[in-house]
C-alpha cells in the first residue's frame, strides 16, 4: 500500500445479467386436420443492466516530484593540463575577486599530483606568445594571483581562436603541455565569443577540440547567461551563446559570470576529470523510487547511503558511459546536497 495515502470510494459499474421477467404468448394455434390445439408458450427475456459496486482503495496523496542527476564517465588519464582562457577587456575587471576565488577553489579540488594549470588572455595575438610556466601541485592562491596579474592582456574577445593559438602556435606552451594527459579549458567572459579566424563557427571549434588528446578533453564556461536566467545580464547581445553551445557539446559546467561565487561550478569541473565511483544526489529521494540507468539501460550495480545521500557503484561505470539517477522527492522536505554535474531536472 502507499504510505500516507488517502482512502477513496470508487464506483465501478459492473455489467450484470438479470432475468427481468417472463413474457408469454397467450396462445398459438396449431391446426391438425379437423382438430384445433391451443398451446401457451413461455419465453424468458434477459436484460443487461449496470449496477454500481463501491470498492475502497488507497491512492497516494503526494507522490513527490521527479528529478534526474547524471554524469558522463570520464576516461582514466595520466594527469590533466588546465587552461583558463580569460577575457581581459576592461568590463571584466569587476570580476577579479570571483575569478581568483574560483581558481583557488579549483586548486583545492584538484588531486594531489598530475595536474598543471595555466592562464592566458582570450586575445589570440597575446595567447600565442604567453610564456609563464604553469601552476603545479604545491602552488597556492598567491602563485595564482601572480600568474593572473602578470599574463599578457588584450581586448579581442576570441576565446576559441586564443585556445588554438596557445595550444598549436605558442612555442613556449609546447615545453610543458603533455599530449598523453587530459585537457580542460575554462572560458571566462562577459561577452559573446567572437572568433573569426580559425573558428568562425562553433562546429568548427568543436570538431577541432574533440580531436585533441585522443578525445580526453573537457570544457567549462563562466559566461553571461540569457537575460531570462542571468543574475545581471540584461542584453542578449552579451550572452555567451557560442561558449554555451560548445560547452554543452562536451557536457561541461556552465556558470553564470554574474554569480558572486563561482566555486561550486569550478569544483565540479575539476571533479569531472577523474572516473566517478559514486554520485551525491541533489535532493533527498524517496528511497524506493530510485532508479539508475547506464546508457539508457536499467542498472542494479549500486547501493544507496541515506547518511550522506550518495549512490555508490559496486561496478564502476566505463569511460564515456552516460549515468542517470532518477528518483522522486518532496520539495518541502528535501535538501540540496551539492551539484554533481546534473544535466536534467524536473
CSV table of N, CA and C in Angstrom, one decimal, residues 171-264:
chain,number,residue,atom,x,y,z
A,171,UNK,N,55.1,28.5,-29.0
A,171,UNK,CA,56.3,27.6,-28.9
A,171,UNK,C,56.6,27.3,-27.4
A,172,UNK,N,56.4,28.3,-26.5
A,172,UNK,CA,56.7,28.1,-25.1
A,172,UNK,C,55.7,27.0,-24.5
A,173,UNK,N,54.5,27.1,-24.9
A,173,UNK,CA,53.5,26.1,-24.4
A,173,UNK,C,53.9,24.7,-24.7
A,174,UNK,N,54.6,24.5,-25.8
A,174,UNK,CA,55.0,23.1,-26.2
A,174,UNK,C,56.0,22.5,-25.2
A,175,UNK,N,56.6,23.4,-24.4
A,175,UNK,CA,57.6,22.9,-23.5
A,175,UNK,C,57.0,22.2,-22.3
A,176,UNK,N,55.7,22.5,-22.0
A,176,UNK,CA,55.1,21.9,-20.8
A,176,UNK,C,53.8,21.1,-21.0
A,177,UNK,N,53.2,21.4,-22.2
A,177,UNK,CA,51.9,20.6,-22.5
A,177,UNK,C,52.3,19.1,-22.7
A,178,UNK,N,51.4,18.3,-22.2
A,178,UNK,CA,51.6,16.8,-22.2
A,178,UNK,C,50.5,16.2,-23.1
A,179,UNK,N,50.8,15.6,-24.2
A,179,UNK,CA,49.8,15.1,-25.1
A,179,UNK,C,49.2,13.8,-24.7
A,180,UNK,N,49.7,13.2,-23.6
A,180,UNK,CA,49.1,12.0,-23.1
A,180,UNK,C,48.3,12.3,-21.8
A,181,UNK,N,48.1,13.6,-21.5
A,181,UNK,CA,47.3,13.9,-20.4
A,181,UNK,C,45.9,14.5,-20.9
A,182,UNK,N,44.9,14.5,-20.0
A,182,UNK,CA,43.7,15.1,-20.4
A,182,UNK,C,43.8,16.6,-20.5
A,183,UNK,N,42.8,17.2,-21.1
A,183,UNK,CA,42.9,18.7,-21.3
A,183,UNK,C,41.5,19.3,-20.9
A,184,UNK,N,41.6,20.3,-20.0
A,184,UNK,CA,40.4,21.0,-19.6
A,184,UNK,C,40.6,22.5,-19.9
A,185,UNK,N,39.7,23.1,-20.7
A,185,UNK,CA,39.8,24.5,-21.0
A,185,UNK,C,38.6,25.2,-20.3
A,186,UNK,N,38.8,26.3,-19.6
A,186,UNK,CA,37.8,27.0,-18.9
A,186,UNK,C,37.7,28.4,-19.5
A,187,UNK,N,36.6,28.7,-20.2
A,187,UNK,CA,36.5,30.1,-20.7
A,187,UNK,C,35.8,31.0,-19.7
A,188,UNK,N,36.3,32.2,-19.6
A,188,UNK,CA,35.7,33.2,-18.7
A,188,UNK,C,35.5,34.5,-19.5
A,189,UNK,N,34.3,34.9,-19.6
A,189,UNK,CA,34.0,36.2,-20.4
A,189,UNK,C,32.6,36.7,-20.1
A,190,UNK,N,32.5,38.0,-20.2
A,190,UNK,CA,31.1,38.6,-20.0
A,190,UNK,C,30.6,39.1,-21.4
A,191,UNK,N,31.2,38.6,-22.5
A,191,UNK,CA,30.8,39.0,-23.8
A,191,UNK,C,30.6,37.7,-24.7
A,192,UNK,N,29.9,37.8,-25.8
A,192,UNK,CA,29.8,36.7,-26.7
A,192,UNK,C,31.2,36.3,-27.3
A,193,UNK,N,31.4,35.1,-27.6
A,193,UNK,CA,32.6,34.6,-28.3
A,193,UNK,C,32.6,35.1,-29.7
A,194,UNK,N,33.8,35.7,-30.2
A,194,UNK,CA,33.8,36.5,-31.4
A,194,UNK,C,34.9,36.0,-32.4
A,195,UNK,N,35.4,34.7,-32.3
A,195,UNK,CA,36.4,34.3,-33.2
A,195,UNK,C,36.0,34.3,-34.6
A,196,UNK,N,36.9,34.8,-35.5
A,196,UNK,CA,36.5,34.9,-36.9
A,196,UNK,C,37.7,34.4,-37.8
A,197,UNK,N,38.7,33.9,-37.2
A,197,UNK,CA,39.9,33.4,-38.0
A,197,UNK,C,39.9,31.9,-38.1
A,198,UNK,N,40.3,31.2,-37.1
A,198,UNK,CA,40.3,29.7,-37.2
A,198,UNK,C,38.9,29.1,-37.0
A,199,UNK,N,38.0,29.7,-36.2
A,199,UNK,CA,36.7,29.1,-35.9
A,199,UNK,C,35.6,30.1,-36.0
A,200,UNK,N,35.2,30.4,-37.2
A,200,UNK,CA,34.0,31.3,-37.3
A,200,UNK,C,32.7,30.6,-36.9
A,201,UNK,N,32.8,29.3,-36.9
A,201,UNK,CA,31.6,28.5,-36.4
A,201,UNK,C,31.9,27.7,-35.2
A,202,UNK,N,30.9,27.5,-34.4
A,202,UNK,CA,31.0,26.6,-33.2
A,202,UNK,C,31.4,25.2,-33.6
A,203,UNK,N,30.7,24.7,-34.6
A,203,UNK,CA,31.0,23.3,-35.1
A,203,UNK,C,32.5,23.1,-35.4
A,204,UNK,N,33.1,24.2,-36.0
A,204,UNK,CA,34.5,24.1,-36.4
A,204,UNK,C,35.4,23.9,-35.1
A,205,UNK,N,35.1,24.7,-34.1
A,205,UNK,CA,35.8,24.6,-32.9
A,205,UNK,C,35.6,23.2,-32.2
A,206,UNK,N,34.4,22.8,-32.1
A,206,UNK,CA,34.1,21.5,-31.5
A,206,UNK,C,34.8,20.4,-32.2
A,207,UNK,N,34.8,20.4,-33.5
A,207,UNK,CA,35.4,19.3,-34.3
A,207,UNK,C,36.9,19.3,-34.0
A,208,UNK,N,37.6,20.5,-34.0
A,208,UNK,CA,39.0,20.5,-33.7
A,208,UNK,C,39.3,20.1,-32.3
A,209,UNK,N,38.5,20.6,-31.3
A,209,UNK,CA,38.9,20.3,-29.9
A,209,UNK,C,38.7,18.9,-29.5
A,210,UNK,N,37.6,18.3,-30.0
A,210,UNK,CA,37.3,16.9,-29.6
A,210,UNK,C,38.3,15.9,-30.2
A,211,UNK,N,39.1,16.4,-31.2
A,211,UNK,CA,40.1,15.5,-31.8
A,211,UNK,C,41.4,15.6,-31.1
A,212,UNK,N,41.6,16.4,-30.0
A,212,UNK,CA,42.8,16.5,-29.2
A,212,UNK,C,42.8,15.4,-28.2
A,213,UNK,N,44.0,15.1,-27.7
A,213,UNK,CA,44.2,14.2,-26.6
A,213,UNK,C,43.4,12.9,-26.6
A,214,UNK,N,43.3,12.3,-27.8
A,214,UNK,CA,42.5,11.1,-28.0
A,214,UNK,C,41.1,11.2,-27.5
A,215,UNK,N,40.6,12.4,-27.5
A,215,UNK,CA,39.2,12.6,-27.0
A,215,UNK,C,39.1,12.9,-25.6
A,216,UNK,N,40.2,12.9,-24.8
A,216,UNK,CA,40.1,13.1,-23.3
A,216,UNK,C,40.1,14.7,-23.1
A,217,UNK,N,39.1,15.3,-23.6
A,217,UNK,CA,39.0,16.8,-23.5
A,217,UNK,C,37.8,17.2,-22.7
A,218,UNK,N,37.9,18.3,-22.0
A,218,UNK,CA,36.8,18.7,-21.2
A,218,UNK,C,36.6,20.3,-21.4
A,219,UNK,N,35.5,20.8,-21.2
A,219,UNK,CA,35.2,22.2,-21.4
A,219,UNK,C,34.3,22.7,-20.3
A,220,UNK,N,34.6,23.9,-19.9
A,220,UNK,CA,33.7,24.6,-18.9
A,220,UNK,C,33.6,26.1,-19.3
A,221,UNK,N,32.6,26.8,-19.0
A,221,UNK,CA,32.4,28.2,-19.3
A,221,UNK,C,31.8,29.0,-18.2
A,222,UNK,N,32.4,30.1,-17.9
A,222,UNK,CA,31.9,31.1,-16.9
A,222,UNK,C,31.6,32.3,-17.7
A,223,UNK,N,30.3,32.4,-18.1
A,223,UNK,CA,29.9,33.4,-19.1
A,223,UNK,C,28.5,34.0,-18.7
A,224,UNK,N,28.1,35.0,-19.5
A,224,UNK,CA,26.8,35.6,-19.3
A,224,UNK,C,25.7,34.6,-19.8
A,225,UNK,N,24.8,34.3,-19.0
A,225,UNK,CA,23.6,33.5,-19.4
A,225,UNK,C,22.6,34.4,-20.1
A,226,UNK,N,21.6,33.8,-20.6
A,226,UNK,CA,20.5,34.5,-21.2
A,226,UNK,C,19.9,35.4,-20.2
A,227,UNK,N,19.4,36.6,-20.6
A,227,UNK,CA,18.8,37.6,-19.6
A,227,UNK,C,17.7,36.9,-18.7
A,228,UNK,N,17.0,36.0,-19.3
A,228,UNK,CA,15.9,35.3,-18.5
A,228,UNK,C,16.4,34.4,-17.4
A,229,UNK,N,17.7,34.1,-17.5
A,229,UNK,CA,18.3,33.2,-16.5
A,229,UNK,C,19.4,33.9,-15.7
A,230,UNK,N,20.0,35.0,-16.2
A,230,UNK,CA,21.2,35.6,-15.6
A,230,UNK,C,20.8,36.4,-14.4
A,231,UNK,N,21.8,36.6,-13.5
A,231,UNK,CA,21.6,37.4,-12.3
A,231,UNK,C,21.9,38.9,-12.6
A,232,UNK,N,22.5,39.2,-13.8
A,232,UNK,CA,22.8,40.6,-14.1
A,232,UNK,C,22.7,41.0,-15.5
A,233,UNK,N,22.8,40.0,-16.4
A,233,UNK,CA,22.9,40.3,-17.9
A,233,UNK,C,21.5,40.7,-18.3
A,234,UNK,N,21.4,41.9,-19.0
A,234,UNK,CA,20.1,42.4,-19.5
A,234,UNK,C,20.0,42.5,-21.0
A,235,UNK,N,21.1,42.1,-21.6
A,235,UNK,CA,21.1,42.2,-23.1
A,235,UNK,C,21.5,40.8,-23.7
A,236,UNK,N,20.7,40.3,-24.6
A,236,UNK,CA,21.0,39.1,-25.3
A,236,UNK,C,22.3,39.2,-26.1
A,237,UNK,N,22.7,40.4,-26.5
A,237,UNK,CA,23.9,40.6,-27.3
A,237,UNK,C,25.1,40.2,-26.5
A,238,UNK,N,25.0,40.2,-25.2
A,238,UNK,CA,26.2,39.9,-24.3
A,238,UNK,C,26.2,38.4,-23.8
A,239,UNK,N,25.1,37.7,-24.2
A,239,UNK,CA,25.1,36.3,-23.8
A,239,UNK,C,26.1,35.5,-24.5
A,240,UNK,N,26.8,34.6,-23.7
A,240,UNK,CA,27.9,33.8,-24.3
A,240,UNK,C,27.3,32.5,-25.0
A,241,UNK,N,26.5,32.7,-26.0
A,241,UNK,CA,25.8,31.6,-26.7
A,241,UNK,C,26.8,30.6,-27.3
A,242,UNK,N,27.8,31.1,-27.9
A,242,UNK,CA,28.8,30.2,-28.6
A,242,UNK,C,29.6,29.4,-27.6
A,243,UNK,N,30.0,30.1,-26.5
A,243,UNK,CA,30.6,29.3,-25.4
A,243,UNK,C,29.7,28.2,-24.9
A,244,UNK,N,28.5,28.6,-24.6
A,244,UNK,CA,27.5,27.7,-24.0
A,244,UNK,C,27.2,26.5,-25.0
A,245,UNK,N,27.1,26.8,-26.3
A,245,UNK,CA,26.8,25.7,-27.2
A,245,UNK,C,28.0,24.7,-27.2
A,246,UNK,N,29.2,25.2,-27.3
A,246,UNK,CA,30.4,24.3,-27.3
A,246,UNK,C,30.5,23.5,-26.0
A,247,UNK,N,30.3,24.2,-24.9
A,247,UNK,CA,30.4,23.5,-23.6
A,247,UNK,C,29.3,22.4,-23.4
A,248,UNK,N,28.1,22.7,-23.9
A,248,UNK,CA,27.1,21.7,-23.8
A,248,UNK,C,27.4,20.5,-24.6
A,249,UNK,N,28.1,20.7,-25.7
A,249,UNK,CA,28.5,19.5,-26.6
A,249,UNK,C,29.4,18.5,-25.8
A,250,UNK,N,30.2,19.1,-24.9
A,250,UNK,CA,31.1,18.2,-24.0
A,250,UNK,C,30.5,18.0,-22.6
A,251,UNK,N,29.2,18.3,-22.5
A,251,UNK,CA,28.5,18.1,-21.2
A,251,UNK,C,29.3,18.7,-20.1
A,252,UNK,N,29.8,19.9,-20.3
A,252,UNK,CA,30.6,20.6,-19.3
A,252,UNK,C,29.8,21.5,-18.4
A,253,UNK,N,30.5,22.1,-17.5
A,253,UNK,CA,29.9,23.0,-16.5
A,253,UNK,C,29.7,24.4,-17.1
A,254,UNK,N,28.6,25.0,-16.9
A,254,UNK,CA,28.3,26.4,-17.3
A,254,UNK,C,28.0,27.2,-16.0
A,255,UNK,N,28.7,28.3,-15.7
A,255,UNK,CA,28.5,29.1,-14.5
A,255,UNK,C,28.1,30.5,-15.0
A,256,UNK,N,27.2,31.1,-14.3
A,256,UNK,CA,26.8,32.5,-14.6
A,256,UNK,C,27.9,33.4,-14.1
A,257,UNK,N,28.5,34.2,-15.0
A,257,UNK,CA,29.6,35.1,-14.6
A,257,UNK,C,29.1,36.1,-13.6
A,258,UNK,N,27.8,36.3,-13.5
A,258,UNK,CA,27.2,37.3,-12.6
A,258,UNK,C,27.2,36.7,-11.2
A,259,UNK,N,27.4,35.4,-11.0
A,259,UNK,CA,27.3,34.8,-9.6
A,259,UNK,C,28.4,35.4,-8.7
A,260,UNK,N,28.1,35.6,-7.5
A,260,UNK,CA,29.0,36.1,-6.5
A,260,UNK,C,30.1,35.1,-6.2
A,261,UNK,N,29.7,33.8,-6.4
A,261,UNK,CA,30.7,32.7,-6.1
A,261,UNK,C,30.7,31.7,-7.2
A,262,UNK,N,31.8,31.5,-7.8
A,262,UNK,CA,31.9,30.5,-8.9
A,262,UNK,C,32.4,29.2,-8.4
A,263,UNK,N,32.7,29.0,-7.2
A,263,UNK,CA,33.4,27.9,-6.6
A,263,UNK,C,32.7,26.6,-6.9
A,264,UNK,N,31.4,26.5,-6.7
A,264,UNK,CA,30.7,25.2,-6.9
A,264,UNK,C,30.9,24.6,-8.3
